[in-house]
mmCIF file of C-alpha atoms and ligand atoms in Angstrom:
data_model
loop_
_atom_site.group_PDB
_atom_site.id
_atom_site.type_symbol
_atom_site.label_atom_id
_atom_site.label_comp_id
_atom_site.label_asym_id
_atom_site.label_seq_id
_atom_site.Cartn_x
_atom_site.Cartn_y
_atom_site.Cartn_z
ATOM 1 C CA MET Q 1 12.459 -3.466 22.869
ATOM 2 C CA ASP Q 2 13.621 -7.121 22.883
ATOM 3 C CA ASN Q 3 16.391 -8.366 20.589
ATOM 4 C CA ASP Q 4 13.982 -9.836 18.106
ATOM 5 C CA ALA Q 5 12.035 -6.596 17.782
ATOM 6 C CA VAL Q 6 15.350 -4.772 17.218
ATOM 7 C CA PHE Q 7 16.184 -7.186 14.371
ATOM 8 C CA TYR Q 8 12.892 -6.436 12.604
ATOM 9 C CA ARG Q 9 13.253 -2.692 13.087
ATOM 10 C CA GLU Q 10 16.816 -2.712 11.755
ATOM 11 C CA LEU Q 11 15.963 -5.056 8.891
ATOM 12 C CA PRO Q 12 16.009 -2.844 5.777
ATOM 13 C CA LYS Q 13 12.546 -2.990 4.225
ATOM 14 C CA VAL Q 14 10.606 -2.075 1.113
ATOM 15 C CA GLU Q 15 6.984 -0.917 1.527
ATOM 16 C CA LEU Q 16 4.927 -1.145 -1.649
ATOM 17 C CA HIS Q 17 1.321 -1.037 -0.448
ATOM 18 C CA ALA Q 18 0.534 1.935 1.786
ATOM 19 C CA HIS Q 19 -2.558 4.126 1.385
ATOM 20 C CA LEU Q 20 -1.672 7.624 2.560
ATOM 21 C CA ASN Q 21 -4.825 8.354 4.551
ATOM 22 C CA GLY Q 22 -4.875 4.871 6.042
ATOM 23 C CA SER Q 23 -1.290 5.294 7.229
ATOM 24 C CA VAL Q 24 -1.813 8.310 9.491
ATOM 25 C CA SER Q 25 -0.392 7.628 12.977
ATOM 26 C CA ALA Q 26 -2.141 8.309 16.296
ATOM 27 C CA GLN Q 27 0.135 11.317 16.902
ATOM 28 C CA THR Q 28 -0.755 12.900 13.573
ATOM 29 C CA ILE Q 29 -4.467 12.175 14.085
ATOM 30 C CA GLU Q 30 -4.237 14.057 17.401
ATOM 31 C CA LYS Q 31 -2.720 17.058 15.605
ATOM 32 C CA LEU Q 32 -5.518 16.968 13.015
ATOM 33 C CA ILE Q 33 -8.200 16.681 15.710
ATOM 34 C CA SER Q 34 -6.815 19.736 17.490
ATOM 35 C CA ARG Q 35 -6.900 21.646 14.187
ATOM 36 C CA LYS Q 36 -10.584 20.731 13.750
ATOM 37 C CA PRO Q 37 -12.225 20.363 17.172
ATOM 38 C CA HIS Q 38 -15.646 21.254 15.748
ATOM 39 C CA LEU Q 39 -15.787 17.917 13.905
ATOM 40 C CA ASN Q 40 -16.041 16.084 17.255
ATOM 41 C CA ILE Q 41 -13.867 13.249 16.012
ATOM 42 C CA GLU Q 42 -12.052 11.025 18.494
ATOM 43 C CA HIS Q 43 -9.033 8.872 17.785
ATOM 44 C CA SER Q 44 -11.056 5.721 18.491
ATOM 45 C CA MET Q 45 -13.046 6.498 15.324
ATOM 46 C CA THR Q 46 -9.986 6.349 13.069
ATOM 47 C CA ALA Q 47 -8.211 3.175 14.213
ATOM 48 C CA ILE Q 48 -8.883 -0.511 14.861
ATOM 49 C CA GLY Q 49 -6.947 -1.583 17.951
ATOM 50 C CA LYS Q 50 -5.319 -4.823 19.042
ATOM 51 C CA GLY Q 51 -7.643 -7.812 18.958
ATOM 52 C CA GLN Q 52 -10.451 -5.814 17.319
ATOM 53 C CA ARG Q 53 -12.020 -6.793 14.033
ATOM 54 C CA ARG Q 54 -14.396 -4.921 11.771
ATOM 55 C CA THR Q 55 -16.581 -5.645 8.772
ATOM 56 C CA LEU Q 56 -15.365 -4.265 5.460
ATOM 57 C CA ASP Q 57 -18.144 -1.665 5.605
ATOM 58 C CA GLU Q 58 -16.993 -0.456 8.999
ATOM 59 C CA CYS Q 59 -13.409 -0.202 7.735
ATOM 60 C CA PHE Q 60 -14.478 1.977 4.834
ATOM 61 C CA GLU Q 61 -16.431 4.187 7.254
ATOM 62 C CA VAL Q 62 -13.121 4.819 9.041
ATOM 63 C CA PHE Q 63 -11.663 6.268 5.829
ATOM 64 C CA ARG Q 64 -14.608 8.644 5.536
ATOM 65 C CA VAL Q 65 -13.851 9.961 9.027
ATOM 66 C CA ILE Q 66 -10.148 10.411 8.238
ATOM 67 C CA HIS Q 67 -10.999 12.211 4.988
ATOM 68 C CA LYS Q 68 -12.979 14.765 7.002
ATOM 69 C CA LEU Q 69 -9.873 15.444 9.062
ATOM 70 C CA VAL Q 70 -7.603 15.686 6.017
ATOM 71 C CA ASP Q 71 -9.183 18.173 3.632
ATOM 72 C CA THR Q 72 -6.709 21.000 3.024
ATOM 73 C CA GLU Q 73 -3.317 21.228 1.304
ATOM 74 C CA GLU Q 74 -1.806 21.988 4.695
ATOM 75 C CA ASP Q 75 -3.272 18.785 6.161
ATOM 76 C CA ILE Q 76 -2.047 16.661 3.263
ATOM 77 C CA LEU Q 77 1.437 18.142 3.495
ATOM 78 C CA MET Q 78 1.613 17.359 7.217
ATOM 79 C CA VAL Q 79 0.117 13.889 6.874
ATOM 80 C CA ALA Q 80 2.382 12.880 3.993
ATOM 81 C CA THR Q 81 5.504 14.273 5.661
ATOM 82 C CA ASP Q 82 4.737 12.524 8.965
ATOM 83 C CA VAL Q 83 3.913 9.212 7.263
ATOM 84 C CA ILE Q 84 7.154 9.240 5.237
ATOM 85 C CA LYS Q 85 9.256 9.997 8.353
ATOM 86 C CA GLU Q 86 7.490 7.246 10.312
ATOM 87 C CA PHE Q 87 8.203 4.660 7.617
ATOM 88 C CA ALA Q 88 11.845 5.801 7.553
ATOM 89 C CA ALA Q 89 12.076 5.466 11.356
ATOM 90 C CA ASP Q 90 10.724 1.923 10.996
ATOM 91 C CA GLY Q 91 13.632 0.944 8.721
ATOM 92 C CA VAL Q 92 11.828 1.312 5.398
ATOM 93 C CA LYS Q 93 14.392 2.305 2.746
ATOM 94 C CA TYR Q 94 12.052 2.459 -0.231
ATOM 95 C CA LEU Q 95 8.382 3.406 -0.072
ATOM 96 C CA GLU Q 96 5.635 3.588 -2.659
ATOM 97 C CA LEU Q 97 2.821 5.698 -1.246
ATOM 98 C CA ARG Q 98 -0.566 5.573 -2.906
ATOM 99 C CA SER Q 99 -3.409 8.036 -2.517
ATOM 100 C CA THR Q 100 -6.681 9.007 -4.176
ATOM 101 C CA PRO Q 101 -6.681 12.645 -5.324
ATOM 102 C CA ARG Q 102 -9.774 14.370 -3.914
ATOM 103 C CA GLU Q 103 -11.344 17.748 -4.454
ATOM 104 C CA GLU Q 104 -12.921 19.622 -1.563
ATOM 105 C CA ARG Q 105 -15.065 22.572 -2.554
ATOM 106 C CA ASP Q 106 -14.945 24.170 0.907
ATOM 107 C CA THR Q 107 -11.174 24.364 1.084
ATOM 108 C CA GLY Q 108 -10.332 24.868 -2.586
ATOM 109 C CA LEU Q 109 -8.466 21.572 -2.784
ATOM 110 C CA THR Q 110 -8.334 20.197 -6.325
ATOM 111 C CA LYS Q 111 -7.143 16.825 -7.598
ATOM 112 C CA ARG Q 112 -4.181 18.571 -9.171
ATOM 113 C CA SER Q 113 -3.193 20.445 -5.999
ATOM 114 C CA TYR Q 114 -3.687 17.198 -4.042
ATOM 115 C CA ILE Q 115 -1.081 15.416 -6.167
ATOM 116 C CA GLU Q 116 1.230 18.446 -6.126
ATOM 117 C CA THR Q 117 1.076 18.521 -2.334
ATOM 118 C CA VAL Q 118 2.005 14.850 -1.936
ATOM 119 C CA ILE Q 119 4.935 15.431 -4.313
ATOM 120 C CA LYS Q 120 5.942 18.481 -2.278
ATOM 121 C CA ALA Q 121 6.039 16.358 0.898
ATOM 122 C CA ILE Q 122 8.232 13.758 -0.823
ATOM 123 C CA GLN Q 123 10.622 16.470 -2.030
ATOM 124 C CA LYS Q 124 10.692 18.101 1.390
ATOM 125 C CA CYS Q 125 11.705 14.846 3.075
ATOM 126 C CA LYS Q 126 14.398 14.328 0.433
ATOM 127 C CA GLU Q 127 15.781 17.831 1.049
ATOM 128 C CA GLU Q 128 15.839 17.166 4.790
ATOM 129 C CA GLY Q 129 17.932 14.059 4.132
ATOM 130 C CA VAL Q 130 15.404 11.510 5.423
ATOM 131 C CA ASP Q 131 16.943 8.113 4.575
ATOM 132 C CA ILE Q 132 14.175 6.759 2.338
ATOM 133 C CA ASP Q 133 13.398 6.768 -1.399
ATOM 134 C CA VAL Q 134 9.704 7.597 -1.893
ATOM 135 C CA ARG Q 135 7.576 7.223 -5.033
ATOM 136 C CA PHE Q 136 3.901 7.921 -5.615
ATOM 137 C CA LEU Q 137 1.097 5.825 -7.109
ATOM 138 C CA VAL Q 138 -1.992 7.839 -8.000
ATOM 139 C CA ALA Q 139 -5.050 5.897 -6.850
ATOM 140 C CA ILE Q 140 -8.349 5.274 -8.594
ATOM 141 C CA ASP Q 141 -11.275 4.680 -6.242
ATOM 142 C CA ARG Q 142 -13.391 2.062 -8.028
ATOM 143 C CA ARG Q 143 -16.537 3.637 -6.588
ATOM 144 C CA ASN Q 144 -16.137 6.685 -8.839
ATOM 145 C CA GLY Q 145 -16.525 4.946 -12.208
ATOM 146 C CA THR Q 146 -15.180 5.319 -15.747
ATOM 147 C CA GLU Q 147 -14.963 9.093 -16.167
ATOM 148 C CA VAL Q 148 -13.122 9.816 -12.923
ATOM 149 C CA ALA Q 149 -10.778 6.894 -13.580
ATOM 150 C CA LEU Q 150 -9.842 8.412 -16.954
ATOM 151 C CA GLU Q 151 -9.411 11.854 -15.429
ATOM 152 C CA THR Q 152 -7.130 10.366 -12.759
ATOM 153 C CA VAL Q 153 -5.046 8.538 -15.356
ATOM 154 C CA ASN Q 154 -4.649 11.733 -17.400
ATOM 155 C CA LEU Q 155 -3.380 13.572 -14.341
ATOM 156 C CA ALA Q 156 -1.038 10.714 -13.431
ATOM 157 C CA GLU Q 157 0.391 10.689 -16.971
ATOM 158 C CA GLU Q 158 1.054 14.390 -16.760
ATOM 159 C CA PHE Q 159 2.792 14.090 -13.375
ATOM 160 C CA MET Q 160 4.766 11.051 -14.470
ATOM 161 C CA LEU Q 161 6.440 13.358 -16.982
ATOM 162 C CA SER Q 162 6.819 16.408 -14.747
ATOM 163 C CA SER Q 163 7.622 14.980 -11.294
ATOM 164 C CA ASP Q 164 11.199 13.906 -11.927
ATOM 165 C CA GLY Q 165 10.266 10.229 -11.714
ATOM 166 C CA LEU Q 166 8.302 10.458 -8.462
ATOM 167 C CA VAL Q 167 4.934 9.440 -9.946
ATOM 168 C CA VAL Q 168 5.462 5.893 -11.179
ATOM 169 C CA GLY Q 169 2.084 4.241 -11.363
ATOM 170 C CA ILE Q 170 -1.590 3.761 -10.717
ATOM 171 C CA ASP Q 171 -3.359 1.968 -7.898
ATOM 172 C CA LEU Q 172 -6.878 0.583 -8.177
ATOM 173 C CA SER Q 173 -8.540 0.419 -4.776
ATOM 174 C CA GLY Q 174 -11.679 1.358 -2.878
ATOM 175 C CA ASP Q 175 -14.584 -0.678 -1.539
ATOM 176 C CA PRO Q 176 -14.361 -3.972 -3.481
ATOM 177 C CA THR Q 177 -18.112 -4.534 -3.180
ATOM 178 C CA VAL Q 178 -18.808 -1.404 -5.253
ATOM 179 C CA GLY Q 179 -18.490 -1.087 -9.041
ATOM 180 C CA HIS Q 180 -16.946 -3.465 -11.562
ATOM 181 C CA GLY Q 181 -13.456 -3.633 -13.012
ATOM 182 C CA LYS Q 182 -14.781 -3.774 -16.569
ATOM 183 C CA ASP Q 183 -15.780 -0.101 -16.345
ATOM 184 C CA LEU Q 184 -12.229 0.822 -15.415
ATOM 185 C CA LEU Q 185 -10.432 -1.306 -17.970
ATOM 186 C CA PRO Q 186 -10.083 1.426 -20.646
ATOM 187 C CA ALA Q 187 -8.518 3.835 -18.156
ATOM 188 C CA LEU Q 188 -6.140 1.173 -16.817
ATOM 189 C CA GLN Q 189 -5.162 0.145 -20.341
ATOM 190 C CA LYS Q 190 -4.457 3.754 -21.236
ATOM 191 C CA ALA Q 191 -2.291 4.143 -18.136
ATOM 192 C CA LYS Q 192 -0.322 1.037 -19.013
ATOM 193 C CA ASN Q 193 0.186 2.167 -22.606
ATOM 194 C CA SER Q 194 1.618 5.448 -21.409
ATOM 195 C CA GLY Q 195 4.216 3.736 -19.234
ATOM 196 C CA LEU Q 196 2.556 3.958 -15.831
ATOM 197 C CA LYS Q 197 2.867 0.782 -13.746
ATOM 198 C CA LEU Q 198 -0.297 -0.846 -12.407
ATOM 199 C CA SER Q 199 -0.936 -2.193 -8.926
ATOM 200 C CA LEU Q 200 -4.496 -3.467 -8.658
ATOM 201 C CA HIS Q 201 -6.479 -4.631 -5.621
ATOM 202 C CA LEU Q 202 -7.662 -8.015 -6.856
ATOM 203 C CA SER Q 203 -9.914 -10.706 -5.342
ATOM 204 C CA GLU Q 204 -9.888 -8.929 -1.988
ATOM 205 C CA ILE Q 205 -13.318 -10.474 -1.379
ATOM 206 C CA PRO Q 206 -14.745 -13.820 -2.617
ATOM 207 C CA SER Q 207 -16.680 -14.368 -5.860
ATOM 208 C CA GLN Q 208 -14.814 -11.906 -8.063
ATOM 209 C CA LEU Q 209 -13.429 -14.513 -10.443
ATOM 210 C CA ASP Q 210 -14.668 -12.816 -13.602
ATOM 211 C CA GLU Q 211 -13.372 -9.433 -12.602
ATOM 212 C CA SER Q 212 -10.008 -10.858 -11.524
ATOM 213 C CA ASP Q 213 -9.692 -12.751 -14.803
ATOM 214 C CA LEU Q 214 -10.482 -9.620 -16.777
ATOM 215 C CA LEU Q 215 -8.012 -7.436 -14.867
ATOM 216 C CA LEU Q 216 -5.298 -10.094 -15.087
ATOM 217 C CA SER Q 217 -5.522 -9.864 -18.864
ATOM 218 C CA LEU Q 218 -3.971 -6.376 -18.754
ATOM 219 C CA PRO Q 219 -1.785 -7.729 -16.992
ATOM 220 C CA PRO Q 220 -1.117 -5.637 -13.866
ATOM 221 C CA ASP Q 221 2.478 -5.205 -12.679
ATOM 222 C CA ARG Q 222 1.533 -6.109 -9.096
ATOM 223 C CA ILE Q 223 -1.507 -7.456 -7.267
ATOM 224 C CA GLY Q 224 -2.862 -6.092 -3.985
ATOM 225 C CA HIS Q 225 -4.077 -8.811 -1.575
ATOM 226 C CA GLY Q 226 -5.263 -11.499 -4.037
ATOM 227 C CA THR Q 227 -6.913 -13.109 -1.020
ATOM 228 C CA PHE Q 228 -9.401 -15.246 -2.955
ATOM 229 C CA LEU Q 229 -7.420 -16.169 -6.072
ATOM 230 C CA HIS Q 230 -6.514 -19.741 -5.197
ATOM 231 C CA PRO Q 231 -8.918 -22.688 -5.447
ATOM 232 C CA GLU Q 232 -8.940 -23.553 -1.695
ATOM 233 C CA VAL Q 233 -10.867 -20.356 -0.962
ATOM 234 C CA GLY Q 234 -13.183 -20.373 -3.975
ATOM 235 C CA GLY Q 235 -10.768 -18.945 -6.538
ATOM 236 C CA SER Q 236 -9.511 -21.044 -9.444
ATOM 237 C CA GLN Q 237 -6.414 -22.836 -10.658
ATOM 238 C CA SER Q 238 -6.562 -20.929 -13.930
ATOM 239 C CA LEU Q 239 -6.317 -17.605 -12.067
ATOM 240 C CA VAL Q 240 -3.350 -18.929 -10.089
ATOM 241 C CA ASP Q 241 -1.726 -20.195 -13.293
ATOM 242 C CA LYS Q 242 -2.023 -16.765 -14.905
ATOM 243 C CA VAL Q 243 -0.472 -15.028 -11.899
ATOM 244 C CA VAL Q 244 2.335 -17.584 -11.741
ATOM 245 C CA GLN Q 245 3.040 -17.615 -15.482
ATOM 246 C CA LYS Q 246 3.221 -13.847 -15.630
ATOM 247 C CA LYS Q 247 5.197 -13.767 -12.354
ATOM 248 C CA ILE Q 248 3.020 -10.959 -10.992
ATOM 249 C CA PRO Q 249 4.186 -10.099 -7.457
ATOM 250 C CA ILE Q 250 1.505 -10.072 -4.750
ATOM 251 C CA GLU Q 251 1.413 -7.466 -1.985
ATOM 252 C CA LEU Q 252 0.328 -9.182 1.238
ATOM 253 C CA CYS Q 253 -1.024 -7.330 4.262
ATOM 254 C CA LEU Q 254 -1.554 -9.741 7.158
ATOM 255 C CA THR Q 255 -3.002 -7.519 9.869
ATOM 256 C CA SER Q 256 -5.229 -5.636 7.436
ATOM 257 C CA ASN Q 257 -6.805 -8.878 6.241
ATOM 258 C CA VAL Q 258 -7.275 -10.274 9.752
ATOM 259 C CA LYS Q 259 -8.725 -7.054 11.192
ATOM 260 C CA GLY Q 260 -10.850 -6.490 8.085
ATOM 261 C CA ASN Q 261 -12.140 -10.044 8.467
ATOM 262 C CA THR Q 262 -11.301 -11.328 4.981
ATOM 263 C CA VAL Q 263 -9.047 -14.047 6.449
ATOM 264 C CA PRO Q 264 -10.036 -15.965 9.603
ATOM 265 C CA CYS Q 265 -6.670 -15.776 11.437
ATOM 266 C CA TYR Q 266 -2.955 -15.169 10.830
ATOM 267 C CA ALA Q 267 -2.203 -18.898 10.435
ATOM 268 C CA LYS Q 268 -4.728 -19.155 7.601
ATOM 269 C CA HIS Q 269 -3.399 -16.133 5.728
ATOM 270 C CA HIS Q 270 -2.713 -16.796 2.033
ATOM 271 C CA PHE Q 271 0.913 -15.765 2.569
ATOM 272 C CA LYS Q 272 1.510 -19.463 3.190
ATOM 273 C CA TYR Q 273 0.029 -20.552 -0.147
ATOM 274 C CA TRP Q 274 2.039 -18.133 -2.284
ATOM 275 C CA TYR Q 275 5.252 -18.369 -0.237
ATOM 276 C CA GLU Q 276 5.269 -22.148 -0.531
ATOM 277 C CA LEU Q 277 4.773 -21.843 -4.283
ATOM 278 C CA GLY Q 278 7.940 -19.761 -4.369
ATOM 279 C CA HIS Q 279 5.950 -16.923 -5.957
ATOM 280 C CA PRO Q 280 7.178 -13.331 -5.414
ATOM 281 C CA THR Q 281 5.315 -11.948 -2.396
ATOM 282 C CA VAL Q 282 5.909 -8.640 -0.651
ATOM 283 C CA LEU Q 283 4.823 -7.998 2.941
ATOM 284 C CA CYS Q 284 3.117 -4.622 3.302
ATOM 285 C CA THR Q 285 1.025 -2.675 5.824
ATOM 286 C CA ASP Q 286 -1.925 -1.410 3.692
ATOM 287 C CA ASP Q 287 -3.093 1.095 6.333
ATOM 288 C CA LYS Q 288 -0.644 1.202 9.235
ATOM 289 C CA GLY Q 289 -2.599 3.930 11.047
ATOM 290 C CA VAL Q 290 -6.037 2.353 10.769
ATOM 291 C CA PHE Q 291 -4.780 -1.147 11.615
ATOM 292 C CA CYS Q 292 -2.303 0.022 14.303
ATOM 293 C CA THR Q 293 0.715 -1.763 12.869
ATOM 294 C CA ASP Q 294 4.022 -1.065 11.148
ATOM 295 C CA LEU Q 295 6.087 -2.965 8.601
ATOM 296 C CA SER Q 296 8.511 -4.358 11.210
ATOM 297 C CA GLN Q 297 5.570 -5.861 13.058
ATOM 298 C CA GLU Q 298 4.210 -7.383 9.862
ATOM 299 C CA TYR Q 299 7.559 -9.100 9.151
ATOM 300 C CA GLN Q 300 7.748 -10.317 12.735
ATOM 301 C CA LEU Q 301 4.183 -11.646 12.566
ATOM 302 C CA ALA Q 302 4.836 -13.497 9.312
ATOM 303 C CA ALA Q 303 7.997 -15.016 10.785
ATOM 304 C CA SER Q 304 6.380 -16.152 14.033
ATOM 305 C CA THR Q 305 3.233 -17.431 12.322
ATOM 306 C CA PHE Q 306 4.953 -19.346 9.540
ATOM 307 C CA GLY Q 307 8.222 -20.264 11.271
ATOM 308 C CA LEU Q 308 10.609 -18.203 9.129
ATOM 309 C CA SER Q 309 14.257 -17.898 10.177
ATOM 310 C CA HIS Q 310 15.988 -14.508 10.218
ATOM 311 C CA GLU Q 311 17.779 -15.553 7.017
ATOM 312 C CA ALA Q 312 14.452 -16.349 5.346
ATOM 313 C CA VAL Q 313 13.039 -13.014 6.484
ATOM 314 C CA TRP Q 314 16.102 -11.265 5.096
ATOM 315 C CA LYS Q 315 15.580 -12.938 1.716
ATOM 316 C CA LEU Q 316 11.941 -11.896 1.738
ATOM 317 C CA SER Q 317 12.780 -8.238 2.304
ATOM 318 C CA GLN Q 318 15.610 -8.388 -0.263
ATOM 319 C CA GLN Q 319 13.433 -9.977 -2.947
ATOM 320 C CA ALA Q 320 10.924 -7.162 -2.583
ATOM 321 C CA ILE Q 321 13.490 -4.896 -4.284
ATOM 322 C CA ASP Q 322 12.823 -6.633 -7.602
ATOM 323 C CA CYS Q 323 9.115 -5.756 -7.315
ATOM 324 C CA ILE Q 324 9.450 -1.971 -7.046
ATOM 325 C CA PHE Q 325 8.162 0.357 -9.765
ATOM 326 C CA GLY Q 326 11.204 2.642 -9.479
ATOM 327 C CA PRO Q 327 13.933 2.407 -12.154
ATOM 328 C CA GLU Q 328 16.683 -0.204 -12.459
ATOM 329 C CA THR Q 329 19.269 2.226 -11.059
ATOM 330 C CA VAL Q 330 17.282 2.476 -7.828
ATOM 331 C CA LYS Q 331 17.040 -1.322 -7.604
ATOM 332 C CA GLN Q 332 20.829 -1.508 -7.841
ATOM 333 C CA GLN Q 333 21.292 1.151 -5.158
ATOM 334 C CA LEU Q 334 18.904 -0.676 -2.844
ATOM 335 C CA LYS Q 335 20.656 -4.003 -3.403
ATOM 336 C CA GLU Q 336 23.962 -2.374 -2.446
ATOM 337 C CA LYS Q 337 22.360 -0.882 0.650
ATOM 338 C CA TRP Q 338 21.060 -4.329 1.673
ATOM 339 C CA ASN Q 339 24.540 -5.832 1.144
ATOM 340 C CA ASP Q 340 26.127 -3.109 3.261
ATOM 341 C CA LEU Q 341 23.665 -3.656 6.100
ATOM 342 C CA HIS Q 342 23.790 -7.475 6.140
ATOM 343 C CA PRO Q 343 26.872 -7.901 8.384
ATOM 344 C CA GLN Q 344 25.439 -5.524 10.979
ATOM 345 C CA LEU Q 345 22.236 -7.576 11.315
ATOM 346 C CA PHE Q 346 23.874 -11.001 11.328
ATOM 347 C CA LYS Q 347 26.898 -10.291 13.545
HETATM 348 C C1 ZJS S 401 -11.686 -2.252 4.508
HETATM 349 C C2 ZJS S 401 -10.305 -2.743 4.610
HETATM 350 C C3 ZJS S 401 -10.120 -4.063 5.261
HETATM 351 C C4 ZJS S 401 -9.311 -1.999 4.110
HETATM 352 C C5 ZJS S 401 -8.082 -2.519 3.546
HETATM 353 N N1 ZJS S 401 -8.221 -2.706 2.172
HETATM 354 C C6 ZJS S 401 -8.456 -1.753 1.267
HETATM 355 N N2 ZJS S 401 -9.103 -2.162 0.169
HETATM 356 C C7 ZJS S 401 -9.424 -1.296 -0.802
HETATM 357 N N3 ZJS S 401 -9.141 0.005 -0.744
HETATM 358 C C8 ZJS S 401 -8.500 0.457 0.339
HETATM 359 C C9 ZJS S 401 -8.114 -0.389 1.394
HETATM 360 N N4 ZJS S 401 -7.482 0.358 2.312
HETATM 361 C C10 ZJS S 401 -7.472 1.632 1.838
HETATM 362 N N5 ZJS S 401 -8.105 1.706 0.661
HETATM 363 C C11 ZJS S 401 -8.343 2.887 -0.182
HETATM 364 O O1 ZJS S 401 -7.507 3.939 0.265
HETATM 365 C C12 ZJS S 401 -8.277 5.072 0.663
HETATM 366 C C13 ZJS S 401 -7.616 5.771 1.805
HETATM 367 O O2 ZJS S 401 -6.382 6.340 1.398
HETATM 368 P P1 ZJS S 401 -6.278 7.624 0.417
HETATM 369 O O3 ZJS S 401 -7.374 8.566 0.754
HETATM 370 O O4 ZJS S 401 -6.403 7.104 -0.979
HETATM 371 O O5 ZJS S 401 -4.929 8.194 0.732
HETATM 372 C C14 ZJS S 401 -9.642 4.485 0.977
HETATM 373 O O6 ZJS S 401 -10.652 5.439 0.869
HETATM 374 C C15 ZJS S 401 -9.767 3.374 -0.050
HETATM 375 O O7 ZJS S 401 -10.180 3.893 -1.295
HETATM 376 ZN ZN1 ZN S 402 -4.949 -1.610 -0.028
#
């Protein structure tokens, strides 16, 4: 590894936008494939390699393949444990994992046992002393509509109270071309009223101005992607003004957007727009397994593409602490950790 790569690996980082089943590494996929050889799945079907790009539809097909491989409590426990340890090995000190609870009739998996199993993996890593603080956002897949969204929120509320602070919020994700945010508004409002934080995928594709406007009225606590919010790409100044006025941090995932073809190239990524505005932005991976990346690489890419110094990169990773959904005490602990590590990185 060259010196620069070492800097990015050692840089303490906060990861706030990571879908569990999109984050499964090649090694873990191999273990899953050997558990289920009858499915005839190859690793090439679950990842998008260097230089490759896919349509949004093709990307969502990849998740369907991975879901076939991950359909028991045992699988989820392994996947979650591996993903957490991989983020820790990449220098991530605080991680918010998000995942959509599924039920699988064949294996007896229920939405409740799904959530319990992710929590179990988080606790297991904690007991083993893995150097990372992990929280969980329960995800709503927009495809599944009003009823399922409400059911998911009810479960999340319950686990927020019983998980010792591990369940902190709700994610809204899924194929952005399917369904409409207005059907999910009551569930999201209920979640917010109960104290769950909201991170919503917003304007991930063009022409969703009405939906984005509606969802911003909640308002969410963080925005995922926000690729098409600003006027230059068909968004609007009034959407930007709302985001800026409410200081809603945006989670930005460079490689995901380039490989998923929603931005034309790294140099044209909307990181530049929001960074230059001085708006809180947080670099994230989205799906490190599917897009064959890690958070260190994403920081390095942002720096090389937009000419950021190591000091600027440090500030970016430090400012992400203020955007976490974990409690104030955790923010303070993380800030101390960053201060302790600074001299080592800038010697
Ligand atoms: C297609 C593409 C470029 C993907 C990146 N952008 C995304 N946009 C919306 N939802 C997503 C994205 N990546 C992952 N997800 C959601 O996360 C799920 C996989 O993780 P999990 O099963 O919830 O643990 C997917 O089924 C999908 O609902
Ligand atoms: Zn996402």
